[in-house]
Coordinates of C-alpha atoms in Angstrom, one line a residue:
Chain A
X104 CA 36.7 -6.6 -43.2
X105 CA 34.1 -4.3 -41.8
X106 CA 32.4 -4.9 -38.9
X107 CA 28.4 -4.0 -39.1
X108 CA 26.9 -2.7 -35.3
X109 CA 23.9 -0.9 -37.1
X110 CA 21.8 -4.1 -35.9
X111 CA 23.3 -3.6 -32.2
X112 CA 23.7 0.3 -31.7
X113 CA 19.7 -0.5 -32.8
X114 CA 18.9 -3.2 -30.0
X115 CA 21.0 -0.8 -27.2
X116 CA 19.1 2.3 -28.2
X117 CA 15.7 0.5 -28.0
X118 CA 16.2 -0.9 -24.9
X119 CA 18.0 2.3 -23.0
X120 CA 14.6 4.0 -24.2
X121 CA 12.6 1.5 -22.6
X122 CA 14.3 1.4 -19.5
X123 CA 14.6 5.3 -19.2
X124 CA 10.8 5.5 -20.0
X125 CA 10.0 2.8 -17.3
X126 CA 12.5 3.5 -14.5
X127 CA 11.3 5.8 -12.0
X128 CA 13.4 8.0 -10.2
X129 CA 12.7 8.8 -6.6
X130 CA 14.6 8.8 -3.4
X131 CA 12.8 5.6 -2.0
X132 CA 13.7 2.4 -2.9
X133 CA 10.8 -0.1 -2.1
X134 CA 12.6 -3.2 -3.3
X135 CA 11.8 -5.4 -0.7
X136 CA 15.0 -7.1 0.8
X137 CA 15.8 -10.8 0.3
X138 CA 13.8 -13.2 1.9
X139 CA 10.6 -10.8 2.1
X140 CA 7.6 -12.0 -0.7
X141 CA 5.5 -8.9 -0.5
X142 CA 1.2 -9.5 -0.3
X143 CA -0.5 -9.3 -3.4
X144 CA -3.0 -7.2 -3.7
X145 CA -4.9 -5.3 -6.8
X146 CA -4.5 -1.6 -5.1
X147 CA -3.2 1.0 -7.4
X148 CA -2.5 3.8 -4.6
X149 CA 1.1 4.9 -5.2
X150 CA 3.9 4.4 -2.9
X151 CA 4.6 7.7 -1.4
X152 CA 8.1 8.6 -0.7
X153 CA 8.6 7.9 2.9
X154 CA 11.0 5.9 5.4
X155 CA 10.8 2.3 5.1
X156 CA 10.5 -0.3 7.4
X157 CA 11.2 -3.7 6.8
X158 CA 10.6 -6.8 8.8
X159 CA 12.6 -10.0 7.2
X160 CA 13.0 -13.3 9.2
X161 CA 16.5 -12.3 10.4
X162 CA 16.3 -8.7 11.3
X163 CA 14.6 -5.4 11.4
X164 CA 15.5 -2.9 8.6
X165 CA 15.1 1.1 8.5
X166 CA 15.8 2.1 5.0
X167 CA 18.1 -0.8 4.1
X168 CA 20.1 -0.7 7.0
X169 CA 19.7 -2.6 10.2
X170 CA 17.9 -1.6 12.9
X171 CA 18.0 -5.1 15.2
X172 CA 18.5 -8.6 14.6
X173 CA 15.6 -11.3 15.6
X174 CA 16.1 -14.4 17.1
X175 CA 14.4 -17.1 14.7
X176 CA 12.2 -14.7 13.4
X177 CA 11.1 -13.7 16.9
X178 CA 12.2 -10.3 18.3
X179 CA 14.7 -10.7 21.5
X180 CA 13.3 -10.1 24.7
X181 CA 15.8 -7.1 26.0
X182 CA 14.6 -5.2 22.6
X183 CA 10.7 -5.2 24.1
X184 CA 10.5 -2.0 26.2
X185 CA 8.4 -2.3 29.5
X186 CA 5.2 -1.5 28.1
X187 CA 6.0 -5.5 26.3
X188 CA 4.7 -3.9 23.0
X189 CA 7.7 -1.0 21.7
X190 CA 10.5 -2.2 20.0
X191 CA 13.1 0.0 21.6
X192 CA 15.7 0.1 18.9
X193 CA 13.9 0.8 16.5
X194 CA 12.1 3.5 18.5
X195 CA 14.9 4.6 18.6
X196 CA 16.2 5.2 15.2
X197 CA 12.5 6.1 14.1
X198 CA 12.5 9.5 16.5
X199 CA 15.8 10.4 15.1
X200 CA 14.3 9.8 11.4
X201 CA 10.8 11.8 12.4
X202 CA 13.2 14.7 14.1
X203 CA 15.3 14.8 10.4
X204 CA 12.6 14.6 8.7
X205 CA 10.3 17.9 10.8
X206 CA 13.2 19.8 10.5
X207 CA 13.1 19.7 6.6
X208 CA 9.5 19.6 6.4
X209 CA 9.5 22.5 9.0
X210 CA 11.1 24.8 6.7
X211 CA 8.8 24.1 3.9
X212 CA 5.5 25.0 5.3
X213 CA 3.5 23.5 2.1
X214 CA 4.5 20.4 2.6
X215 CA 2.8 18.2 4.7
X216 CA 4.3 16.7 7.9
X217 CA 6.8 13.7 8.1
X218 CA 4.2 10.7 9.3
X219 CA 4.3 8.5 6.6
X220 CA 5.9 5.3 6.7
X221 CA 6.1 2.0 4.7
X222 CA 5.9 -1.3 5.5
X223 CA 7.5 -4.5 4.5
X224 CA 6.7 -7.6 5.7
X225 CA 6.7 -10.8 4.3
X226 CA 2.7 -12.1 3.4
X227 CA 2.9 -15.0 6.1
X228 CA 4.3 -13.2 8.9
X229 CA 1.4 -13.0 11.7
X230 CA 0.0 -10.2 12.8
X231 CA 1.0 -10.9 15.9
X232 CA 4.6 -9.9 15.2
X233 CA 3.4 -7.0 13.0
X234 CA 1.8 -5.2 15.4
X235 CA 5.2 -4.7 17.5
X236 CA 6.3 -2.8 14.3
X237 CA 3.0 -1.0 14.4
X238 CA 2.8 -0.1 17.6
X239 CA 6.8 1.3 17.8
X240 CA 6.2 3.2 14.1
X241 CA 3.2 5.2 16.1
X242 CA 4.7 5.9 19.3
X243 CA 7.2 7.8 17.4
X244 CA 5.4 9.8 15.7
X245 CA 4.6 7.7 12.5
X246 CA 1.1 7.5 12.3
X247 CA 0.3 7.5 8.4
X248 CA 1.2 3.3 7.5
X249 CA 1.4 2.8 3.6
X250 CA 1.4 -1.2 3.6
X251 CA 3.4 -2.2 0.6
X252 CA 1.9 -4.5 -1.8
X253 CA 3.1 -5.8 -5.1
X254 CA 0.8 -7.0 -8.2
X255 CA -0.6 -10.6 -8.0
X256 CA 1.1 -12.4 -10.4
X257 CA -1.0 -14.2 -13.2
Chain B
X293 CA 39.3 13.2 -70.0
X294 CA 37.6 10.4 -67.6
X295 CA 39.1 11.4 -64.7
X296 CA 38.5 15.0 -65.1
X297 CA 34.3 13.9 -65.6
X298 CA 35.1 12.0 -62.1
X299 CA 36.6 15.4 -60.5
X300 CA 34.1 17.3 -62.0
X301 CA 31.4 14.7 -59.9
X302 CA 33.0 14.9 -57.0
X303 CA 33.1 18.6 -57.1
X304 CA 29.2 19.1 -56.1
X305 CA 29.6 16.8 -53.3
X306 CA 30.7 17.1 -49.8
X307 CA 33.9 14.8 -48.7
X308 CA 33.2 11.6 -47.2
X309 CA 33.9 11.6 -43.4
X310 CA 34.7 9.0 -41.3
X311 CA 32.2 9.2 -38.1
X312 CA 33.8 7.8 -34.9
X313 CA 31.1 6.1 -32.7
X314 CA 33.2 4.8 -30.1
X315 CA 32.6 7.4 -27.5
X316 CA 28.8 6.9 -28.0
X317 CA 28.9 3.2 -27.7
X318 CA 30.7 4.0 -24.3
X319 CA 27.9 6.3 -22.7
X320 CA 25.1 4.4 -24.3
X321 CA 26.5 1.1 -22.9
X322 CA 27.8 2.6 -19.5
X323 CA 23.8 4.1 -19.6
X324 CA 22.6 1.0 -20.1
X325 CA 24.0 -1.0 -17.3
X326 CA 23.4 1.5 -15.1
X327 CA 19.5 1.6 -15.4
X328 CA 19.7 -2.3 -15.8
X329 CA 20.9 -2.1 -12.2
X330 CA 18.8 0.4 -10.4
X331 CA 15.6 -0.7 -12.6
X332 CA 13.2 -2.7 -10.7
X333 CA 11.0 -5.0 -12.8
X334 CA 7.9 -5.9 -10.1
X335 CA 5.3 -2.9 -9.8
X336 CA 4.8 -1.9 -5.7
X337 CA 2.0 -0.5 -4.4
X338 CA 0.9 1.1 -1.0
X339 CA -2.1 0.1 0.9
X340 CA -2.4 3.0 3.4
X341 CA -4.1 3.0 6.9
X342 CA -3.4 4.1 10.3
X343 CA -3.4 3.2 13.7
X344 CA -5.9 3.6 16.6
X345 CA -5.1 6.3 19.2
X346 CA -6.6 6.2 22.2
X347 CA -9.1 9.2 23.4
X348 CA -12.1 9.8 25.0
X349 CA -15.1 12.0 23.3
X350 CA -15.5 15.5 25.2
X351 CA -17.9 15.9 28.2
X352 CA -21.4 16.2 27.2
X353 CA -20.8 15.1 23.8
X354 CA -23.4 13.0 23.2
X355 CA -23.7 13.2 19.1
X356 CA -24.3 10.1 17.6
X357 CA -21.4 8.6 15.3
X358 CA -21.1 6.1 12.6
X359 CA -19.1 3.0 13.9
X360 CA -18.2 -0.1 11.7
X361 CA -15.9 -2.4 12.8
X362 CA -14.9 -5.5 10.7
X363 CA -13.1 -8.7 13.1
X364 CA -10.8 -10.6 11.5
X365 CA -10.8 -13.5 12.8
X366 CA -9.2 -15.6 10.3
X367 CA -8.7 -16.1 6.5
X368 CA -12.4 -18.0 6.4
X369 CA -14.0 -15.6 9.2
X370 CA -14.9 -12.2 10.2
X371 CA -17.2 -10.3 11.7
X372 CA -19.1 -6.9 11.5
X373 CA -19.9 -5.0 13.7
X374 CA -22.3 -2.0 12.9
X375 CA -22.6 0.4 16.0
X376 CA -26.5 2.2 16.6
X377 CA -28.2 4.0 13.6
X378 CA -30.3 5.6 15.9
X379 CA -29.9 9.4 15.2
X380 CA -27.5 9.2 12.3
X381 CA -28.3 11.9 10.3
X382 CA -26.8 11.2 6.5
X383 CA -28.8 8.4 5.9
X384 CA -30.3 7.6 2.1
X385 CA -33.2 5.6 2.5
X386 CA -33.9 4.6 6.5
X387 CA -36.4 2.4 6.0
X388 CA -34.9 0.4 3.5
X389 CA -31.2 0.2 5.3
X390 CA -33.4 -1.2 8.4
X391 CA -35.5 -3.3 7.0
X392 CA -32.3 -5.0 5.3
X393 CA -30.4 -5.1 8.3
X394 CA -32.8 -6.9 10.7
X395 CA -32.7 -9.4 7.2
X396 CA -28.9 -9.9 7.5
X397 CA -27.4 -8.8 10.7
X398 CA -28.3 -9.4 14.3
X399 CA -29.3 -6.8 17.0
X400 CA -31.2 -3.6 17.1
X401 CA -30.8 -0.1 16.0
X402 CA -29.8 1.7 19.5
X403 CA -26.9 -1.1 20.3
X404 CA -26.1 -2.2 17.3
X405 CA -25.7 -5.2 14.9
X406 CA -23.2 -7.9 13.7
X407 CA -22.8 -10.5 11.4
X408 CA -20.3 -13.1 10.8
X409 CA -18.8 -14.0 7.3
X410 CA -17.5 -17.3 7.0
X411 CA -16.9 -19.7 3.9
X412 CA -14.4 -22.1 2.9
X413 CA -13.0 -20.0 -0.1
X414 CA -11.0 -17.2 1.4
X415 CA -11.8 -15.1 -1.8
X416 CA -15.8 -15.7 -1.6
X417 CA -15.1 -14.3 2.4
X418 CA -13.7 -10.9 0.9
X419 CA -16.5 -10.9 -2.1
X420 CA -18.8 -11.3 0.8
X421 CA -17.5 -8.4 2.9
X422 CA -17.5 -6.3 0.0
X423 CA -21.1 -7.1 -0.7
X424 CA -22.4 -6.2 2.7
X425 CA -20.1 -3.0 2.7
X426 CA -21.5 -2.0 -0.3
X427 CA -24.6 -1.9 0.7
X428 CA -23.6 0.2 3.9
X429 CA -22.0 2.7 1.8
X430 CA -25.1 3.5 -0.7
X431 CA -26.9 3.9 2.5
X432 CA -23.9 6.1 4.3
X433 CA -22.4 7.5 1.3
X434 CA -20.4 10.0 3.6
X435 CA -19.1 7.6 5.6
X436 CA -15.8 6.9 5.2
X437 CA -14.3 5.7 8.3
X438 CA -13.6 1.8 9.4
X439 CA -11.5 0.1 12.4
X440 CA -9.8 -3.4 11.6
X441 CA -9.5 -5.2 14.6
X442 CA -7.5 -8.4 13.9
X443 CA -6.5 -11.3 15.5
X444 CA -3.1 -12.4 16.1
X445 CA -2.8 -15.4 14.5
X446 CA -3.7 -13.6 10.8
X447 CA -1.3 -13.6 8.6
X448 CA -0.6 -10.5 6.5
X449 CA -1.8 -11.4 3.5
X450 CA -5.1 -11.8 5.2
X451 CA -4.7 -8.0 7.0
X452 CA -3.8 -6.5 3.2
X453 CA -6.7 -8.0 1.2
X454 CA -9.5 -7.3 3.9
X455 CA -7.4 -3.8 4.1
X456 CA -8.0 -3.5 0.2
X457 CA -11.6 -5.2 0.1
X458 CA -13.0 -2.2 2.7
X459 CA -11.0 0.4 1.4
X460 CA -12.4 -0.2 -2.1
X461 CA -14.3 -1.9 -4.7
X462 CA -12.2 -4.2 -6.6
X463 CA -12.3 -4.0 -10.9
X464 CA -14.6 -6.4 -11.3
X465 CA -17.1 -4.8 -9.7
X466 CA -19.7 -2.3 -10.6
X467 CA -18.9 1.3 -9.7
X468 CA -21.2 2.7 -7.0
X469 CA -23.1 5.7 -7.7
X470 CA -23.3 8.1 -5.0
X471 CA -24.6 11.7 -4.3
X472 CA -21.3 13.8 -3.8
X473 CA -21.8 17.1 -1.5
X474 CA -22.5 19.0 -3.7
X475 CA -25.8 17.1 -4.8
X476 CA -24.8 15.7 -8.0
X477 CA -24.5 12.1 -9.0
X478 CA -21.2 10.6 -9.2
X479 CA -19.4 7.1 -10.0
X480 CA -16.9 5.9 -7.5
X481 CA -14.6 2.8 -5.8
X482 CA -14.2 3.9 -2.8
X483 CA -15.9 2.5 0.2
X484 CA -14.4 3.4 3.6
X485 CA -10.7 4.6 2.4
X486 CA -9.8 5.4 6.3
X487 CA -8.9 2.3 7.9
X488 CA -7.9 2.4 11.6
X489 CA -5.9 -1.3 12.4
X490 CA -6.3 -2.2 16.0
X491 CA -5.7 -5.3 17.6
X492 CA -8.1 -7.9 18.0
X493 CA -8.6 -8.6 22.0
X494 CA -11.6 -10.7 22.4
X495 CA -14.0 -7.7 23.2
X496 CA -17.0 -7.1 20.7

């Protein structure tokens, strides 16, 4: 008894196409991480590839990895630098990633310079918080903010 | 005699082959779980904007610049804050942009004017904004510079569509025809792409 996978190798192929043809491949992975429902909004400006920060209710993230926990959503007072408004370990990492990133960028004078960062944040979280993230992303030399944003959904 | 007709048949064709698939199946399957994996099925956008740095303007330089400001005071309230038109140079129509802003804002041309938006409907609030900045960018169609100052208790929802509603005209609005630099007539979104975000902190 035969078996027939004409129908399946079919249904496989079609859908490997599709995926190929709709998969982008770059470096950056915007995916936001659990717990984070991105704002919608109806802008069509592509996400640049850039270092990515995220701001989730438990922690701060820099590229997926952890940067500093929060305490109930709230950052801890010994991360606050004197100024009350820098984040210091996060600082921190940023400088190092702005320093990696001018030493590539340095060697290819076309391209422009490493200032760009993205943002994560969940569509509730207060500007109030935010602008902790803001104000530590510019102090280190991050002063191009791509806001990420996802498609409202219908 | 028949089977010699058979061999004689099978003489102009090529010997069946048996073709092994198994190998394909194996990459095309391995293929396919890997981009099921990495694929991610939401679209993500940037909304791009930076912050304010501190400065001062040089010693005796006294030119006169364009300023708008919008406040974001809530999801149902803002304000605008237009800084003195006195002396601005690309301006289409003067008459016309005053006459409409002594209409619809407060205050006079060398301080400067404001205007609060409020409604119920968050979304009529942003078509709102978008109206009145429309209007500022036929008359300043050079322009292209904002400052969000926002309060702390907005959420950022709130930040990203008022981000979106001054940095451009949405689809269901008409494209804005402006005079490009070099003189023609041209179709365009954009309003004031270069948003500065600074904190709200009560000043005006």
């Amino acid at each position: 008894m035969g078996l027939n996978i004409t129908s399946l190798m079919d249904v496989l192929t079609v859908l490997l196409f599709f995926l190929i043809k709709s998969m982008t491949v770059t470096s950056t992975s915007v995916t936001p991480p659990e717990g984070i429902r991105l704002p919608a909004s109806v802008s069509d400006h592509q996400v640049e590839e850039a270092a990515v920060v995220a701001f989730t209710k438990n922690d701060i993230r820099l590229n997926h990895e952890l940067v500093t926990p929060l305490n109930n959503g709230n950052l801890r007072p010994e991360d606050l630098g004197e100024d009350k408004r820098t984040i210091l370990p996060l600082e921190t990492v940023l400088k190092k990633e702005y320093a990696k990133k001018k030493r590539l960028y340095g060697s290819q004078a076309s391209m422009d310079l490493p200032g760009k960062i993205l943002i994560q944040a969940d569509h509730k979280l207060p500007f109030d918080k935010l602008k902790y993230l803001l104000h530590t992303a510019s102090v280190s030399g991050f002063t191009d903010y791509q806001f990420v944003v996802e498609k409202p959904k219908e | 005699m028949l089977k010699r007709r058979a061999k004689d048949k099978m003489k102009g064709r090529l010997p069946e082959a048996e073709v092994n698939i198994v190998s394909l199946m194996d990459i095309l399957t391995t293929l396919l779980f890997f981009i099921i994996m990495m694929a991610s099925f939401n679209e993500f956008f940037a909304l791009p904007a930076s912050p304010l740095q501190m400065g001062k303007a040089a010693e005796g330089e006294q030119k006169p610049t364009f300023v708008l400001k919008v406040r974001l005071e809530s999801e149902n309230k803002l304000a605008l804050y237009l800084g003195p038109v006195e002396g601005l140079t690309a301006i289409t129509d003067k008459n016309g942009l005053k006459s409409w802003l002594r209409r619809r804002f407060s205050g006079n041309e060398s301080r400067g004017y404001t205007r609060t938006v409020y409604h119920k409907n968050k979304e009529t609030v942003q078509k709102n904004l978008q109206d009145i900045l429309l209007v500022l960018k036929k008359h300043f169609p050079h322009e292209s510079k904002a400052v969000l100052d926002v309060r702390g208790q907005v959420h950022y929802q709130v930040l990203t569509d008022t981000l979106s509603s001054v940095r451009s005209l949405g689809d269901t609005s008409e494209a804005l025809t402006v005079i490009n630099a070099l003189g023609k007539e041209e179709k365009t979104r954009v309003l004031f792409p270069q948003v500065v975000i600074s904190e709200w902190t009560g000043e005006v």
